mmCIF file of C-alpha atoms in Angstrom:
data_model
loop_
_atom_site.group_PDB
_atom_site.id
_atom_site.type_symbol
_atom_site.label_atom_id
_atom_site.label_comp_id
_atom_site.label_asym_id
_atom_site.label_seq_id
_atom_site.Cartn_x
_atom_site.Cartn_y
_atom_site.Cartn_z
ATOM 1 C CA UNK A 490 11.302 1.870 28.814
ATOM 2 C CA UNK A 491 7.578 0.640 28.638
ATOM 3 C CA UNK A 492 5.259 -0.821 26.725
ATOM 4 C CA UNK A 493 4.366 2.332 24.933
ATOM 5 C CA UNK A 494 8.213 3.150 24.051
ATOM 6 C CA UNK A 495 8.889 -0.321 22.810
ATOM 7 C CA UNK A 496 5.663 -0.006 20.875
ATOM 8 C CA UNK A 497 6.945 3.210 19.212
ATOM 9 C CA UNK A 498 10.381 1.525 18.401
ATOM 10 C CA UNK A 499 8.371 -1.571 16.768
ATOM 11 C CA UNK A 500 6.531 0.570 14.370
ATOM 12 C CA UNK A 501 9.566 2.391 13.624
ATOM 13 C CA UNK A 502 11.080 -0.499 12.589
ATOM 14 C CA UNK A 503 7.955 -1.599 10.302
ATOM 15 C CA UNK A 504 8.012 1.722 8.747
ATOM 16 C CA UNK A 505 12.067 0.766 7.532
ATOM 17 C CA UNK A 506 11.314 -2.733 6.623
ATOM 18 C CA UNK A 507 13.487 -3.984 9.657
ATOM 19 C CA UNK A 508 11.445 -7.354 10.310
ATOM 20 C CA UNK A 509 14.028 -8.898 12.370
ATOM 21 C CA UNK A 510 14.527 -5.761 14.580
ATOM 22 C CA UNK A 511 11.003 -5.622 15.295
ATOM 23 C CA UNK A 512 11.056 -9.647 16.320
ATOM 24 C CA UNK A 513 14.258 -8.642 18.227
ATOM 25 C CA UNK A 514 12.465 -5.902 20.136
ATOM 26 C CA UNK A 515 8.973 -7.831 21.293
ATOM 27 C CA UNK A 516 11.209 -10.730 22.309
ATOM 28 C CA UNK A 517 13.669 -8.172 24.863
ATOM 29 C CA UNK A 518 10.207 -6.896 25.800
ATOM 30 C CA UNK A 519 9.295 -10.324 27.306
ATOM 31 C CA UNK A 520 12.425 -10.725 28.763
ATOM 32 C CA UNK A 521 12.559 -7.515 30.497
ATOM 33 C CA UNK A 522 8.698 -8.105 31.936
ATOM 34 C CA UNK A 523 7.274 -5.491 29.820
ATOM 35 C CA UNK A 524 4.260 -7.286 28.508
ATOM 36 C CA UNK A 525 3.520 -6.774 24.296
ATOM 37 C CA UNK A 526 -0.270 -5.116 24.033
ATOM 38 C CA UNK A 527 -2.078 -5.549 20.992
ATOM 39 C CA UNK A 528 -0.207 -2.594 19.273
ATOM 40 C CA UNK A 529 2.754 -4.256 19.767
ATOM 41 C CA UNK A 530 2.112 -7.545 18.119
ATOM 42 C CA UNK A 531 0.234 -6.002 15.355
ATOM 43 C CA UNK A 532 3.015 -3.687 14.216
ATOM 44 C CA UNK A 533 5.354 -6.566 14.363
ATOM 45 C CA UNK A 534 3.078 -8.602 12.410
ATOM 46 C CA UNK A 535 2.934 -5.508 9.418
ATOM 47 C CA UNK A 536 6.813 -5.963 9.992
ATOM 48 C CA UNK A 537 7.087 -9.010 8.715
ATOM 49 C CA UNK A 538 4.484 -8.306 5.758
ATOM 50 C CA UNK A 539 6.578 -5.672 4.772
ATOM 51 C CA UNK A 540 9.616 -8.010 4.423
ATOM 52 C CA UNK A 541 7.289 -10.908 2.981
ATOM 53 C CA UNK A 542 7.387 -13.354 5.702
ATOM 54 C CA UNK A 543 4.080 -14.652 6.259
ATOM 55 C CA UNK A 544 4.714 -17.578 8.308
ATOM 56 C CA UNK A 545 6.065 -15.562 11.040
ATOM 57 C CA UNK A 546 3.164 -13.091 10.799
ATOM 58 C CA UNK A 547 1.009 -16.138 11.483
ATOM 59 C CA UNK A 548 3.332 -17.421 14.205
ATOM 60 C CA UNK A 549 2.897 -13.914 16.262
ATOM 61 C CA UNK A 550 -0.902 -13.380 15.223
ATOM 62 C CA UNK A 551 -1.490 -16.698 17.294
ATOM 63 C CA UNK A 552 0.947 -15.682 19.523
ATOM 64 C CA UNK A 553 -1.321 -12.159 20.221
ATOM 65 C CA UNK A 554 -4.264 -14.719 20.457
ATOM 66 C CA UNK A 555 -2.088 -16.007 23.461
ATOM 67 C CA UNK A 556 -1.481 -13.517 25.547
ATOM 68 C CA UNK A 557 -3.562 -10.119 24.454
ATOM 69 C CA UNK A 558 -6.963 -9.316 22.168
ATOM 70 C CA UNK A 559 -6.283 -9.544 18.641
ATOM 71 C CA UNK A 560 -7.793 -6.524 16.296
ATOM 72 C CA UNK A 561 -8.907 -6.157 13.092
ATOM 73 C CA UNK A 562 -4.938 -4.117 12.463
ATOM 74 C CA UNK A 563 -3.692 -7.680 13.395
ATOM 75 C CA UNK A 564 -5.750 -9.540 11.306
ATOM 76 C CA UNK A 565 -5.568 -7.297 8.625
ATOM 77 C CA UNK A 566 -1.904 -7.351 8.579
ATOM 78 C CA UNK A 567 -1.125 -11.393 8.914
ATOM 79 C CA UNK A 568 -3.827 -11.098 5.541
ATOM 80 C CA UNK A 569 -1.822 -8.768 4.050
ATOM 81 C CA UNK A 570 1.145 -10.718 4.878
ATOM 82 C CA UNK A 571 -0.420 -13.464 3.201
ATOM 83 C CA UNK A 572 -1.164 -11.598 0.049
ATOM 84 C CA UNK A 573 1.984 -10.595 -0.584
ATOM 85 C CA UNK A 574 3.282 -14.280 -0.824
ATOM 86 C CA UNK A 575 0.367 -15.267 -2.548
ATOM 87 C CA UNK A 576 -0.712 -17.510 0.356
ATOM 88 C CA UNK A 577 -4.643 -17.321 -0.467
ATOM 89 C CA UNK A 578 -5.488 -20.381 1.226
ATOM 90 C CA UNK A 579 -4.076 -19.193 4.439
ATOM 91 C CA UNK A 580 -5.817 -15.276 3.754
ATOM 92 C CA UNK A 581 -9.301 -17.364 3.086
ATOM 93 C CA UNK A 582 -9.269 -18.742 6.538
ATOM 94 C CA UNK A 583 -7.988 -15.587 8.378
ATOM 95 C CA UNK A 584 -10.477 -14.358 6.700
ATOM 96 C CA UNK A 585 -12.849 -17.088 7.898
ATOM 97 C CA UNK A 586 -11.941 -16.833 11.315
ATOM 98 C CA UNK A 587 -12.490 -12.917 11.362
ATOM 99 C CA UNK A 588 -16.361 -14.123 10.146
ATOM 100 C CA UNK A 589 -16.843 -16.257 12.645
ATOM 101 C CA UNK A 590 -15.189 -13.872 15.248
ATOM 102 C CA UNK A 591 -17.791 -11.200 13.561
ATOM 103 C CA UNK A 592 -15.315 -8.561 12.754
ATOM 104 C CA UNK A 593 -15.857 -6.310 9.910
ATOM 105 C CA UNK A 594 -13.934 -6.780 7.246
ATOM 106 C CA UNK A 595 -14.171 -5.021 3.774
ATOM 107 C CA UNK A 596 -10.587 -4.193 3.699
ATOM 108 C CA UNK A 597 -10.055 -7.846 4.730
ATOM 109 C CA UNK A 598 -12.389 -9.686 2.113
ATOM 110 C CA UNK A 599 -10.290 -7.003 -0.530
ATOM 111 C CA UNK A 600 -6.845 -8.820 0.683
ATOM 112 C CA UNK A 601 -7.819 -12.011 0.414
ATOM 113 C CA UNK A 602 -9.109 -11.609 -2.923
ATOM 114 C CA UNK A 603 -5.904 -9.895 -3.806
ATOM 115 C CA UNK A 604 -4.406 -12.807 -2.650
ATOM 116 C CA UNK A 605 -6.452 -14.905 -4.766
ATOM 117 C CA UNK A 606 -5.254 -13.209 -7.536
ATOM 118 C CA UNK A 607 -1.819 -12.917 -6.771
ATOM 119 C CA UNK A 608 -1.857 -17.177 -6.939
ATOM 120 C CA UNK A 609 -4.208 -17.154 -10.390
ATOM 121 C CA UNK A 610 -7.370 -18.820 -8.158
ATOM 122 C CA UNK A 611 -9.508 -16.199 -10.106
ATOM 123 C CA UNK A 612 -12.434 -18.579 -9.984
ATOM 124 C CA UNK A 613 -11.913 -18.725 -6.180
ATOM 125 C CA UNK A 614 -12.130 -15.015 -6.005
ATOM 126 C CA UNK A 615 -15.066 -14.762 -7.637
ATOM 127 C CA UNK A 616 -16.590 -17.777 -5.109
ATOM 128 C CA UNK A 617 -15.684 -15.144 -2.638
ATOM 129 C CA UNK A 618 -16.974 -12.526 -3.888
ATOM 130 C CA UNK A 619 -20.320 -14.155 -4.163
ATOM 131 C CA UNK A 620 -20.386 -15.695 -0.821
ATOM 132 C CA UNK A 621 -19.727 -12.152 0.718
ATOM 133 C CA UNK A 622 -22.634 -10.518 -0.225
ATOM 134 C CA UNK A 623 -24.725 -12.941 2.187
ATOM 135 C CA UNK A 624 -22.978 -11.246 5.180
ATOM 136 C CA UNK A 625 -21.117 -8.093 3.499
ATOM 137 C CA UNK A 626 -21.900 -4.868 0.703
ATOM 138 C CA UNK A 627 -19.163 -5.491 -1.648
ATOM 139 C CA UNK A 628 -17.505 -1.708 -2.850
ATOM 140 C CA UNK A 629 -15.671 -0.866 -5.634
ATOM 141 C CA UNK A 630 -11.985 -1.677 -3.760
ATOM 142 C CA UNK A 631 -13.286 -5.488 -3.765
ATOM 143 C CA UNK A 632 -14.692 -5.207 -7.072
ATOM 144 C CA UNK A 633 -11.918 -4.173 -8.762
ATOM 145 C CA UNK A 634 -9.420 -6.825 -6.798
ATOM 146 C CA UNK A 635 -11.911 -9.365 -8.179
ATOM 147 C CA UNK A 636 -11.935 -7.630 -11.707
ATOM 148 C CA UNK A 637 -7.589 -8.114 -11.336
ATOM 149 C CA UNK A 638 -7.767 -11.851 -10.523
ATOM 150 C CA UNK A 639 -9.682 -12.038 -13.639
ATOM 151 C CA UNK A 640 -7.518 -9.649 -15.919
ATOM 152 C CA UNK A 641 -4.617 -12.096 -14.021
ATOM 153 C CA UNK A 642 -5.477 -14.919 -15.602
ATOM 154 C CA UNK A 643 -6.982 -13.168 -18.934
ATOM 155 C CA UNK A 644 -10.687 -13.976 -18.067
ATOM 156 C CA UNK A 645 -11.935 -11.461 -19.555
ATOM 157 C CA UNK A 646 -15.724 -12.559 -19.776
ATOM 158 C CA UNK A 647 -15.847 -12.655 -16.317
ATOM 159 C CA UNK A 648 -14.061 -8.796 -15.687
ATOM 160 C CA UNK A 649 -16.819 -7.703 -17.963
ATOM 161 C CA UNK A 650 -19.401 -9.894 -16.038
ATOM 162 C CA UNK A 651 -18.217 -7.944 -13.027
ATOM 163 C CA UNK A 652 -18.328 -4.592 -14.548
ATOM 164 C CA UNK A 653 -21.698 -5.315 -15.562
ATOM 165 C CA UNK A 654 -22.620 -6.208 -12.044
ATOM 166 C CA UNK A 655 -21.184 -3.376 -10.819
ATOM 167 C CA UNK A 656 -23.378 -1.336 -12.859
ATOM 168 C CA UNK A 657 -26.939 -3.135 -11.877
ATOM 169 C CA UNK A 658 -25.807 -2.992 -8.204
ATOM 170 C CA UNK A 659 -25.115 0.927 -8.161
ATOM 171 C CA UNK A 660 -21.487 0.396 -7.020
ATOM 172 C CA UNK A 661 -19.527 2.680 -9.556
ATOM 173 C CA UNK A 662 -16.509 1.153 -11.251
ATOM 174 C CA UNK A 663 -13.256 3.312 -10.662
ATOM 175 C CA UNK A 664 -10.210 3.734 -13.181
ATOM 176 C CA UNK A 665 -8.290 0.261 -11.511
ATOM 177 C CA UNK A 666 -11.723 -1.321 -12.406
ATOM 178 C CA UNK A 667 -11.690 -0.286 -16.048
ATOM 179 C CA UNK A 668 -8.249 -0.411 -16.355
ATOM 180 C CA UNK A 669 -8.360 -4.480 -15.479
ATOM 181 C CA UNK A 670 -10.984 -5.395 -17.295
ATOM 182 C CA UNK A 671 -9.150 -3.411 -20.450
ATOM 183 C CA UNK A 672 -6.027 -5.334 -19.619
ATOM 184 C CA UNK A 673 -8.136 -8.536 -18.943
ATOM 185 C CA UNK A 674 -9.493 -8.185 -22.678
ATOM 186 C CA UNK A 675 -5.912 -7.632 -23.984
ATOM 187 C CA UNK A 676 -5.149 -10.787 -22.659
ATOM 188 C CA UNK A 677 -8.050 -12.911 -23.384
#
């Protein structure tokens, strides 16, 4: 076996929600002197965001940093990992880092407002939101995640504050965008 094999065998395992086989597998990998590449740790990472366990995502995204280059796959992944669990303050500095690191990252910045919303910080979303369009063109993915953190917590002046902005900034709401802020007025 090689790197490529045991990288086909991790992603397998992602794909079945077998988080522990996938550890299992990078771990014989080092042991046999078949180095992980960055494929490898990333699909390991989306293992363990598939079976909700954050921490370890972290643990083997700054394990990646280590010994290969991370990738926006691996960042995206430990974010997603993060979202899941509703771990925003640890999505918010991936997310951070990937800045600073000057990745792109629209799918990113959509995560980590998920994530916000996921732990009712629908003010913090909206912070986010707002500082992204100094360095980033929000779409209508992010709008919409920010339009559920506020349909979340039944906010609903600030979904239809979004909507609105939407409009005036030419970025065309989608059904998930209406269908929030609908929900958000239910609520509110």
């Amino acid at each position: 076996p090689n790197t490529i094999s045991y990288n086909a065998a991790i992603t397998v395992c992602e794909k079945g929600r077998e988080w522990q086989h996938a550890l299992a597998l990078l771990k014989t990998m080092c042991t046999r002197k078949i180095w992980p590449d960055t494929t490898s740790y990333s699909a390991a990472i989306s293992a363990c965001e598939k079976g909700k366990h954050w921490e370890v995502a972290l643990e083997l995204l700054k394990e990646c940093k280590t010994w290969t280059t991370v990738n926006t796959i691996s960042y995206n992944a430990a974010i997603s990992a993060c979202e899941k669990c509703a771990e925003w303050q640890w999505a918010l500095s991936l997310l951070k880092t990937m800045w600073e690191e000057e990745f792109s990252l629209n799918e990113e910045l959509q995560a980590a407002i998920s994530a916000c919303e996921k732990g009712k910080r629908w003010e913090l979303a909206l912070e986010l939101l707002e500082e992204c369009k100094t360095w980033a063109t929000p779409d209508t993915i992010i709008y919409s995640a920010a339009i559920s953190a506020c349909e979340k917590c039944a906010t609903w002046q600030g979904a239809l504050v979004l909507l609105e902005t939407m409009w005036e900034e030419k970025v065309w709401p989608n059904t998930k965008s209406y269908n929030a802020a609908i929900s958000a007025c239910e609520k509110g």
